[in-house]
Amino acid sequence: MELRHLRYFAAVVEAGGISKAALRLRMTQPALGRQIRDLEHEIGVRLFDRVGRRVQLTAEGEELLGRARALLSDAESLVERGRALTAGTTGLLRVGATPQTLESLLVPFMARFRRSHPGIDVHFVEDGGPRLFGHIERGAIHLALTAAADERYSSRTLFPAVAMAVMARRHSLAKHQTIDVAALGTAPLMLLRRDFGTRLWFDAACHTRRVQPLVLLESAAPQTLVALARIGYGVAVVPSNVLITGRGLHLAPVMDGPTVIGGWMTASWHPKRFLPQFGKAFVDELARFARRSYPGHAVVSKAPPLAAGAGRFVQTIG
């Protein structure tokens, strides 16, 4: 059965007869009559009773008309959705990000993006930055927002992110605008797990400087570390894009000598997999949004500018 047969059937009903329907469809009456007979033969049901020059729906035709119209409507919706997908106005986009990126960047961005792109459904996957590339490789996500750079993937630079020391204002290190990694060697530390990019940066700097940190806690939740730092439990080392609210805390970039420890937050995708047009629109708008006001700007600005390509070493750390 072809959709055109159902369109002919519906057209005859709407026109009230084959002759009027043939005029509307720009067909001859015999040709339209053959199409209706072919449909009746295929489904094994007589759709019309012929009364002189008029046709009248049979009981079976009445029942099948609703189904035919529903199928035609679904087919039209499918075509419209296909066109919308091509135009980039509708579809499903899967985005992976770290907890802090979801909270500080994507929450305010999505409030704006959903208003301008109501037809695009964005689903999120939360994980540590370096692990997000595994999700891309498996095809579980289209995009990864991470500062753990990997040159195997295509990417768009968004904003700088640095390792940030968070401590109570009464802490002895709180007098410094920047803090060298060596100065943290004797301080009780609270760090993210090793599957987070910031932890990899920090560990690499400690290894280079032969610093053996005193680690009180490892966590996948940056806000837990910040909360403990607030009560004076120790110094938390988290990425600068962690959302910090309230008072009583001192925030400082962590340095490795004259160089700030950090990397560039990017939107990355697999170069050999199709990125939908609406995915490209998401990246473009996110980049513009981040340029205007990226999370952690106040802390990043305390340190020397981050070098281009910073953070790319993290993929080689064992």
PDB file of N, CA and C in Angstrom, residues 69-161:
ATOM      1  N   ARG A  69      -6.675   8.849   7.687  1.00  0.00           N
ATOM      2  CA  ARG A  69      -6.315  10.236   7.987  1.00  0.00           C
ATOM      3  C   ARG A  69      -5.212  10.313   9.039  1.00  0.00           C
ATOM      4  N   ALA A  70      -5.253   9.404  10.037  1.00  0.00           N
ATOM      5  CA  ALA A  70      -4.211   9.394  11.060  1.00  0.00           C
ATOM      6  C   ALA A  70      -2.850   9.041  10.448  1.00  0.00           C
ATOM      7  N   LEU A  71      -2.851   8.066   9.527  1.00  0.00           N
ATOM      8  CA  LEU A  71      -1.599   7.685   8.862  1.00  0.00           C
ATOM      9  C   LEU A  71      -1.058   8.835   8.020  1.00  0.00           C
ATOM     10  N   LEU A  72      -1.940   9.525   7.321  1.00  0.00           N
ATOM     11  CA  LEU A  72      -1.504  10.659   6.513  1.00  0.00           C
ATOM     12  C   LEU A  72      -0.954  11.783   7.372  1.00  0.00           C
ATOM     13  N   SER A  73      -1.597  11.992   8.522  1.00  0.00           N
ATOM     14  CA  SER A  73      -1.117  13.026   9.432  1.00  0.00           C
ATOM     15  C   SER A  73       0.264  12.668   9.984  1.00  0.00           C
ATOM     16  N   ASP A  74       0.438  11.383  10.357  1.00  0.00           N
ATOM     17  CA  ASP A  74       1.734  10.937  10.861  1.00  0.00           C
ATOM     18  C   ASP A  74       2.813  11.081   9.795  1.00  0.00           C
ATOM     19  N   ALA A  75       2.467  10.738   8.556  1.00  0.00           N
ATOM     20  CA  ALA A  75       3.435  10.857   7.465  1.00  0.00           C
ATOM     21  C   ALA A  75       3.829  12.315   7.239  1.00  0.00           C
ATOM     22  N   GLU A  76       2.853  13.198   7.336  1.00  0.00           N
ATOM     23  CA  GLU A  76       3.145  14.630   7.164  1.00  0.00           C
ATOM     24  C   GLU A  76       4.032  15.137   8.295  1.00  0.00           C
ATOM     25  N   SER A  77       3.749  14.670   9.517  1.00  0.00           N
ATOM     26  CA  SER A  77       4.572  15.075  10.651  1.00  0.00           C
ATOM     27  C   SER A  77       6.001  14.566  10.499  1.00  0.00           C
ATOM     28  N   LEU A  78       6.128  13.341   9.958  1.00  0.00           N
ATOM     29  CA  LEU A  78       7.457  12.769   9.748  1.00  0.00           C
ATOM     30  C   LEU A  78       8.257  13.602   8.749  1.00  0.00           C
ATOM     31  N   VAL A  79       7.594  14.020   7.681  1.00  0.00           N
ATOM     32  CA  VAL A  79       8.265  14.850   6.674  1.00  0.00           C
ATOM     33  C   VAL A  79       8.670  16.186   7.283  1.00  0.00           C
ATOM     34  N   GLU A  80       7.760  16.781   8.047  1.00  0.00           N
ATOM     35  CA  GLU A  80       8.068  18.071   8.677  1.00  0.00           C
ATOM     36  C   GLU A  80       9.232  17.942   9.649  1.00  0.00           C
ATOM     37  N   ARG A  81       9.271  16.819  10.410  1.00  0.00           N
ATOM     38  CA  ARG A  81      10.368  16.631  11.361  1.00  0.00           C
ATOM     39  C   ARG A  81      11.689  16.422  10.627  1.00  0.00           C
ATOM     40  N   GLY A  82      11.638  15.681   9.519  1.00  0.00           N
ATOM     41  CA  GLY A  82      12.846  15.496   8.723  1.00  0.00           C
ATOM     42  C   GLY A  82      13.385  16.819   8.213  1.00  0.00           C
ATOM     43  N   ARG A  83      12.485  17.668   7.734  1.00  0.00           N
ATOM     44  CA  ARG A  83      12.912  18.987   7.259  1.00  0.00           C
ATOM     45  C   ARG A  83      13.460  19.832   8.397  1.00  0.00           C
ATOM     46  N   ALA A  84      12.827  19.703   9.574  1.00  0.00           N
ATOM     47  CA  ALA A  84      13.295  20.469  10.729  1.00  0.00           C
ATOM     48  C   ALA A  84      14.671  19.990  11.181  1.00  0.00           C
ATOM     49  N   LEU A  85      14.890  18.660  11.111  1.00  0.00           N
ATOM     50  CA  LEU A  85      16.204  18.128  11.458  1.00  0.00           C
ATOM     51  C   LEU A  85      17.264  18.667  10.523  1.00  0.00           C
ATOM     52  N   THR A  86      16.940  18.712   9.235  1.00  0.00           N
ATOM     53  CA  THR A  86      17.884  19.243   8.257  1.00  0.00           C
ATOM     54  C   THR A  86      18.155  20.717   8.521  1.00  0.00           C
ATOM     55  N   ALA A  87      17.125  21.435   8.904  1.00  0.00           N
ATOM     56  CA  ALA A  87      17.275  22.870   9.172  1.00  0.00           C
ATOM     57  C   ALA A  87      17.898  23.147  10.536  1.00  0.00           C
ATOM     58  N   GLY A  88      17.996  22.087  11.381  1.00  0.00           N
ATOM     59  CA  GLY A  88      18.590  22.268  12.703  1.00  0.00           C
ATOM     60  C   GLY A  88      17.656  22.867  13.724  1.00  0.00           C
ATOM     61  N   THR A  89      16.350  22.706  13.559  1.00  0.00           N
ATOM     62  CA  THR A  89      15.397  23.315  14.486  1.00  0.00           C
ATOM     63  C   THR A  89      14.790  22.315  15.454  1.00  0.00           C
ATOM     64  N   THR A  90      15.070  21.026  15.305  1.00  0.00           N
ATOM     65  CA  THR A  90      14.534  20.026  16.224  1.00  0.00           C
ATOM     66  C   THR A  90      15.453  18.824  16.276  1.00  0.00           C
ATOM     67  N   GLY A  91      15.399  18.082  17.376  1.00  0.00           N
ATOM     68  CA  GLY A  91      16.212  16.879  17.505  1.00  0.00           C
ATOM     69  C   GLY A  91      16.655  16.645  18.936  1.00  0.00           C
ATOM     70  N   LEU A  92      17.426  15.576  19.145  1.00  0.00           N
ATOM     71  CA  LEU A  92      17.946  15.191  20.453  1.00  0.00           C
ATOM     72  C   LEU A  92      19.461  15.364  20.455  1.00  0.00           C
ATOM     73  N   LEU A  93      19.970  16.103  21.439  1.00  0.00           N
ATOM     74  CA  LEU A  93      21.406  16.328  21.589  1.00  0.00           C
ATOM     75  C   LEU A  93      21.830  15.815  22.956  1.00  0.00           C
ATOM     76  N   ARG A  94      22.849  14.950  22.977  1.00  0.00           N
ATOM     77  CA  ARG A  94      23.356  14.393  24.233  1.00  0.00           C
ATOM     78  C   ARG A  94      24.706  15.043  24.552  1.00  0.00           C
ATOM     79  N   VAL A  95      24.773  15.659  25.725  1.00  0.00           N
ATOM     80  CA  VAL A  95      25.951  16.444  26.124  1.00  0.00           C
ATOM     81  C   VAL A  95      26.503  15.903  27.438  1.00  0.00           C
ATOM     82  N   GLY A  96      27.804  15.647  27.472  1.00  0.00           N
ATOM     83  CA  GLY A  96      28.462  15.220  28.694  1.00  0.00           C
ATOM     84  C   GLY A  96      29.219  16.368  29.327  1.00  0.00           C
ATOM     85  N   ALA A  97      29.204  16.433  30.652  1.00  0.00           N
ATOM     86  CA  ALA A  97      29.882  17.522  31.360  1.00  0.00           C
ATOM     87  C   ALA A  97      30.174  17.097  32.790  1.00  0.00           C
ATOM     88  N   THR A  98      31.110  17.805  33.421  1.00  0.00           N
ATOM     89  CA  THR A  98      31.412  17.575  34.828  1.00  0.00           C
ATOM     90  C   THR A  98      30.318  18.218  35.689  1.00  0.00           C
ATOM     91  N   PRO A  99      30.214  17.819  36.962  1.00  0.00           N
ATOM     92  CA  PRO A  99      29.176  18.408  37.822  1.00  0.00           C
ATOM     93  C   PRO A  99      29.276  19.926  37.895  1.00  0.00           C
ATOM     94  N   GLN A 100      30.518  20.443  38.022  1.00  0.00           N
ATOM     95  CA  GLN A 100      30.662  21.892  38.162  1.00  0.00           C
ATOM     96  C   GLN A 100      30.314  22.633  36.882  1.00  0.00           C
ATOM     97  N   THR A 101      30.580  22.030  35.727  1.00  0.00           N
ATOM     98  CA  THR A 101      30.237  22.671  34.460  1.00  0.00           C
ATOM     99  C   THR A 101      28.724  22.698  34.270  1.00  0.00           C
ATOM    100  N   LEU A 102      28.074  21.624  34.662  1.00  0.00           N
ATOM    101  CA  LEU A 102      26.612  21.611  34.594  1.00  0.00           C
ATOM    102  C   LEU A 102      26.025  22.734  35.444  1.00  0.00           C
ATOM    103  N   GLU A 103      26.536  22.873  36.660  1.00  0.00           N
ATOM    104  CA  GLU A 103      25.962  23.853  37.587  1.00  0.00           C
ATOM    105  C   GLU A 103      26.278  25.288  37.200  1.00  0.00           C
ATOM    106  N   SER A 104      27.547  25.560  36.883  1.00  0.00           N
ATOM    107  CA  SER A 104      27.958  26.958  36.728  1.00  0.00           C
ATOM    108  C   SER A 104      27.799  27.494  35.309  1.00  0.00           C
ATOM    109  N   LEU A 105      27.847  26.616  34.307  1.00  0.00           N
ATOM    110  CA  LEU A 105      27.778  27.075  32.920  1.00  0.00           C
ATOM    111  C   LEU A 105      26.480  26.684  32.231  1.00  0.00           C
ATOM    112  N   LEU A 106      26.135  25.407  32.313  1.00  0.00           N
ATOM    113  CA  LEU A 106      25.008  24.931  31.512  1.00  0.00           C
ATOM    114  C   LEU A 106      23.650  25.340  32.079  1.00  0.00           C
ATOM    115  N   VAL A 107      23.534  25.440  33.374  1.00  0.00           N
ATOM    116  CA  VAL A 107      22.236  25.869  33.936  1.00  0.00           C
ATOM    117  C   VAL A 107      21.847  27.255  33.438  1.00  0.00           C
ATOM    118  N   PRO A 108      22.713  28.276  33.569  1.00  0.00           N
ATOM    119  CA  PRO A 108      22.307  29.597  33.041  1.00  0.00           C
ATOM    120  C   PRO A 108      22.217  29.617  31.522  1.00  0.00           C
ATOM    121  N   PHE A 109      23.068  28.852  30.840  1.00  0.00           N
ATOM    122  CA  PHE A 109      23.016  28.834  29.375  1.00  0.00           C
ATOM    123  C   PHE A 109      21.741  28.184  28.873  1.00  0.00           C
ATOM    124  N   MET A 110      21.332  27.070  29.479  1.00  0.00           N
ATOM    125  CA  MET A 110      20.160  26.339  28.993  1.00  0.00           C
ATOM    126  C   MET A 110      18.874  27.136  29.163  1.00  0.00           C
ATOM    127  N   ALA A 111      18.810  27.994  30.170  1.00  0.00           N
ATOM    128  CA  ALA A 111      17.620  28.836  30.333  1.00  0.00           C
ATOM    129  C   ALA A 111      17.399  29.684  29.088  1.00  0.00           C
ATOM    130  N   ARG A 112      18.493  30.130  28.485  1.00  0.00           N
ATOM    131  CA  ARG A 112      18.410  30.951  27.275  1.00  0.00           C
ATOM    132  C   ARG A 112      18.245  30.084  26.021  1.00  0.00           C
ATOM    133  N   PHE A 113      18.991  28.983  25.957  1.00  0.00           N
ATOM    134  CA  PHE A 113      18.979  28.133  24.761  1.00  0.00           C
ATOM    135  C   PHE A 113      17.604  27.506  24.536  1.00  0.00           C
ATOM    136  N   ARG A 114      16.930  27.095  25.604  1.00  0.00           N
ATOM    137  CA  ARG A 114      15.615  26.456  25.461  1.00  0.00           C
ATOM    138  C   ARG A 114      14.567  27.426  24.935  1.00  0.00           C
ATOM    139  N   ARG A 115      14.719  28.707  25.287  1.00  0.00           N
ATOM    140  CA  ARG A 115      13.758  29.691  24.767  1.00  0.00           C
ATOM    141  C   ARG A 115      13.930  29.885  23.263  1.00  0.00           C
ATOM    142  N   SER A 116      15.167  29.881  22.788  1.00  0.00           N
ATOM    143  CA  SER A 116      15.416  30.132  21.366  1.00  0.00           C
ATOM    144  C   SER A 116      15.357  28.859  20.521  1.00  0.00           C
ATOM    145  N   HIS A 117      15.437  27.676  21.151  1.00  0.00           N
ATOM    146  CA  HIS A 117      15.413  26.408  20.409  1.00  0.00           C
ATOM    147  C   HIS A 117      14.469  25.419  21.110  1.00  0.00           C
ATOM    148  N   PRO A 118      13.180  25.697  21.139  1.00  0.00           N
ATOM    149  CA  PRO A 118      12.260  24.831  21.877  1.00  0.00           C
ATOM    150  C   PRO A 118      12.139  23.423  21.308  1.00  0.00           C
ATOM    151  N   GLY A 119      12.526  23.219  20.049  1.00  0.00           N
ATOM    152  CA  GLY A 119      12.392  21.900  19.432  1.00  0.00           C
ATOM    153  C   GLY A 119      13.571  20.977  19.683  1.00  0.00           C
ATOM    154  N   ILE A 120      14.605  21.460  20.359  1.00  0.00           N
ATOM    155  CA  ILE A 120      15.796  20.647  20.592  1.00  0.00           C
ATOM    156  C   ILE A 120      15.787  20.147  22.036  1.00  0.00           C
ATOM    157  N   ASP A 121      15.792  18.822  22.196  1.00  0.00           N
ATOM    158  CA  ASP A 121      15.875  18.206  23.518  1.00  0.00           C
ATOM    159  C   ASP A 121      17.344  17.943  23.839  1.00  0.00           C
ATOM    160  N   VAL A 122      17.814  18.489  24.952  1.00  0.00           N
ATOM    161  CA  VAL A 122      19.201  18.294  25.370  1.00  0.00           C
ATOM    162  C   VAL A 122      19.215  17.381  26.589  1.00  0.00           C
ATOM    163  N   HIS A 123      19.881  16.232  26.448  1.00  0.00           N
ATOM    164  CA  HIS A 123      20.043  15.294  27.555  1.00  0.00           C
ATOM    165  C   HIS A 123      21.488  15.344  28.038  1.00  0.00           C
ATOM    166  N   PHE A 124      21.678  15.296  29.363  1.00  0.00           N
ATOM    167  CA  PHE A 124      23.008  15.443  29.937  1.00  0.00           C
ATOM    168  C   PHE A 124      23.516  14.131  30.537  1.00  0.00           C
ATOM    169  N   VAL A 125      24.829  13.935  30.440  1.00  0.00           N
ATOM    170  CA  VAL A 125      25.536  12.842  31.112  1.00  0.00           C
ATOM    171  C   VAL A 125      26.606  13.482  31.983  1.00  0.00           C
ATOM    172  N   GLU A 126      26.626  13.145  33.271  1.00  0.00           N
ATOM    173  CA  GLU A 126      27.588  13.736  34.205  1.00  0.00           C
ATOM    174  C   GLU A 126      28.723  12.759  34.479  1.00  0.00           C
ATOM    175  N   ASP A 127      29.970  13.249  34.374  1.00  0.00           N
ATOM    176  CA  ASP A 127      31.128  12.402  34.661  1.00  0.00           C
ATOM    177  C   ASP A 127      32.368  13.283  34.787  1.00  0.00           C
ATOM    178  N   GLY A 128      33.497  12.683  35.192  1.00  0.00           N
ATOM    179  CA  GLY A 128      34.761  13.396  35.236  1.00  0.00           C
ATOM    180  C   GLY A 128      35.232  13.734  33.833  1.00  0.00           C
ATOM    181  N   GLY A 129      35.951  14.860  33.711  1.00  0.00           N
ATOM    182  CA  GLY A 129      36.346  15.353  32.392  1.00  0.00           C
ATOM    183  C   GLY A 129      37.025  14.336  31.492  1.00  0.00           C
ATOM    184  N   PRO A 130      38.138  13.692  31.924  1.00  0.00           N
ATOM    185  CA  PRO A 130      38.816  12.738  31.052  1.00  0.00           C
ATOM    186  C   PRO A 130      37.944  11.548  30.657  1.00  0.00           C
ATOM    187  N   ARG A 131      37.021  11.142  31.537  1.00  0.00           N
ATOM    188  CA  ARG A 131      36.161   9.986  31.241  1.00  0.00           C
ATOM    189  C   ARG A 131      35.098  10.301  30.182  1.00  0.00           C
ATOM    190  N   LEU A 132      34.830  11.577  29.965  1.00  0.00           N
ATOM    191  CA  LEU A 132      33.800  11.951  29.000  1.00  0.00           C
ATOM    192  C   LEU A 132      34.185  11.541  27.581  1.00  0.00           C
ATOM    193  N   PHE A 133      35.490  11.463  27.293  1.00  0.00           N
ATOM    194  CA  PHE A 133      35.900  11.052  25.952  1.00  0.00           C
ATOM    195  C   PHE A 133      35.505   9.600  25.667  1.00  0.00           C
ATOM    196  N   GLY A 134      35.454   8.788  26.707  1.00  0.00           N
ATOM    197  CA  GLY A 134      34.978   7.419  26.530  1.00  0.00           C
ATOM    198  C   GLY A 134      33.526   7.385  26.116  1.00  0.00           C
ATOM    199  N   HIS A 135      32.729   8.301  26.658  1.00  0.00           N
ATOM    200  CA  HIS A 135      31.314   8.391  26.269  1.00  0.00           C
ATOM    201  C   HIS A 135      31.188   8.801  24.801  1.00  0.00           C
ATOM    202  N   ILE A 136      32.063   9.715  24.358  1.00  0.00           N
ATOM    203  CA  ILE A 136      32.045  10.103  22.941  1.00  0.00           C
ATOM    204  C   ILE A 136      32.412   8.909  22.067  1.00  0.00           C
ATOM    205  N   GLU A 137      33.442   8.182  22.466  1.00  0.00           N
ATOM    206  CA  GLU A 137      33.930   7.050  21.663  1.00  0.00           C
ATOM    207  C   GLU A 137      32.854   5.982  21.515  1.00  0.00           C
ATOM    208  N   ARG A 138      32.074   5.764  22.566  1.00  0.00           N
ATOM    209  CA  ARG A 138      30.998   4.759  22.518  1.00  0.00           C
ATOM    210  C   ARG A 138      29.759   5.274  21.814  1.00  0.00           C
ATOM    211  N   GLY A 139      29.728   6.553  21.486  1.00  0.00           N
ATOM    212  CA  GLY A 139      28.550   7.119  20.841  1.00  0.00           C
ATOM    213  C   GLY A 139      27.435   7.454  21.809  1.00  0.00           C
ATOM    214  N   ALA A 140      27.749   7.474  23.121  1.00  0.00           N
ATOM    215  CA  ALA A 140      26.720   7.764  24.121  1.00  0.00           C
ATOM    216  C   ALA A 140      26.380   9.242  24.182  1.00  0.00           C
ATOM    217  N   ILE A 141      27.309  10.107  23.763  1.00  0.00           N
ATOM    218  CA  ILE A 141      27.054  11.543  23.744  1.00  0.00           C
ATOM    219  C   ILE A 141      27.573  12.133  22.435  1.00  0.00           C
ATOM    220  N   HIS A 142      26.991  13.262  22.041  1.00  0.00           N
ATOM    221  CA  HIS A 142      27.469  13.992  20.869  1.00  0.00           C
ATOM    222  C   HIS A 142      28.632  14.911  21.228  1.00  0.00           C
ATOM    223  N   LEU A 143      28.518  15.556  22.402  1.00  0.00           N
ATOM    224  CA  LEU A 143      29.479  16.584  22.802  1.00  0.00           C
ATOM    225  C   LEU A 143      29.973  16.331  24.219  1.00  0.00           C
ATOM    226  N   ALA A 144      31.241  16.651  24.462  1.00  0.00           N
ATOM    227  CA  ALA A 144      31.797  16.629  25.816  1.00  0.00           C
ATOM    228  C   ALA A 144      32.323  18.019  26.135  1.00  0.00           C
ATOM    229  N   LEU A 145      31.913  18.557  27.271  1.00  0.00           N
ATOM    230  CA  LEU A 145      32.417  19.845  27.738  1.00  0.00           C
ATOM    231  C   LEU A 145      33.438  19.561  28.824  1.00  0.00           C
ATOM    232  N   THR A 146      34.711  19.736  28.504  1.00  0.00           N
ATOM    233  CA  THR A 146      35.773  19.351  29.417  1.00  0.00           C
ATOM    234  C   THR A 146      37.034  20.141  29.130  1.00  0.00           C
ATOM    235  N   ALA A 147      37.855  20.298  30.171  1.00  0.00           N
ATOM    236  CA  ALA A 147      39.158  20.939  29.998  1.00  0.00           C
ATOM    237  C   ALA A 147      40.257  19.897  29.863  1.00  0.00           C
ATOM    238  N   ALA A 148      39.909  18.613  29.862  1.00  0.00           N
ATOM    239  CA  ALA A 148      40.877  17.541  29.654  1.00  0.00           C
ATOM    240  C   ALA A 148      41.016  17.314  28.158  1.00  0.00           C
ATOM    241  N   ALA A 149      41.922  18.039  27.540  1.00  0.00           N
ATOM    242  CA  ALA A 149      42.014  18.049  26.082  1.00  0.00           C
ATOM    243  C   ALA A 149      42.515  16.717  25.529  1.00  0.00           C
ATOM    244  N   ASP A 150      42.016  16.375  24.353  1.00  0.00           N
ATOM    245  CA  ASP A 150      42.449  15.176  23.642  1.00  0.00           C
ATOM    246  C   ASP A 150      42.438  15.503  22.157  1.00  0.00           C
ATOM    247  N   GLU A 151      43.609  15.495  21.544  1.00  0.00           N
ATOM    248  CA  GLU A 151      43.738  15.958  20.164  1.00  0.00           C
ATOM    249  C   GLU A 151      43.127  15.005  19.146  1.00  0.00           C
ATOM    250  N   ARG A 152      42.667  13.838  19.589  1.00  0.00           N
ATOM    251  CA  ARG A 152      41.981  12.924  18.660  1.00  0.00           C
ATOM    252  C   ARG A 152      40.595  13.439  18.280  1.00  0.00           C
ATOM    253  N   TYR A 153      40.098  14.399  19.033  1.00  0.00           N
ATOM    254  CA  TYR A 153      38.731  14.859  18.816  1.00  0.00           C
ATOM    255  C   TYR A 153      38.707  16.306  18.325  1.00  0.00           C
ATOM    256  N   SER A 154      37.691  16.612  17.554  1.00  0.00           N
ATOM    257  CA  SER A 154      37.476  17.998  17.137  1.00  0.00           C
ATOM    258  C   SER A 154      36.983  18.786  18.344  1.00  0.00           C
ATOM    259  N   SER A 155      37.326  20.065  18.406  1.00  0.00           N
ATOM    260  CA  SER A 155      36.931  20.833  19.587  1.00  0.00           C
ATOM    261  C   SER A 155      36.809  22.312  19.267  1.00  0.00           C
ATOM    262  N   ARG A 156      36.092  22.996  20.143  1.00  0.00           N
ATOM    263  CA  ARG A 156      35.919  24.450  20.083  1.00  0.00           C
ATOM    264  C   ARG A 156      36.277  24.999  21.456  1.00  0.00           C
ATOM    265  N   THR A 157      37.214  25.939  21.511  1.00  0.00           N
ATOM    266  CA  THR A 157      37.627  26.509  22.783  1.00  0.00           C
ATOM    267  C   THR A 157      36.529  27.384  23.361  1.00  0.00           C
ATOM    268  N   LEU A 158      36.281  27.239  24.664  1.00  0.00           N
ATOM    269  CA  LEU A 158      35.230  28.006  25.328  1.00  0.00           C
ATOM    270  C   LEU A 158      35.808  29.057  26.285  1.00  0.00           C
ATOM    271  N   PHE A 159      36.566  28.626  27.295  1.00  0.00           N
ATOM    272  CA  PHE A 159      37.106  29.589  28.263  1.00  0.00           C
ATOM    273  C   PHE A 159      38.204  28.911  29.083  1.00  0.00           C
ATOM    274  N   PRO A 160      39.052  29.683  29.754  1.00  0.00           N
ATOM    275  CA  PRO A 160      40.109  29.101  30.581  1.00  0.00           C
ATOM    276  C   PRO A 160      39.563  28.615  31.921  1.00  0.00           C
ATOM    277  N   ALA A 161      40.133  27.513  32.394  1.00  0.00           N
ATOM    278  CA  ALA A 161      39.799  26.986  33.717  1.00  0.00           C
ATOM    279  C   ALA A 161      41.109  26.637  34.414  1.00  0.00           C
TER     280      ALA A 161
END
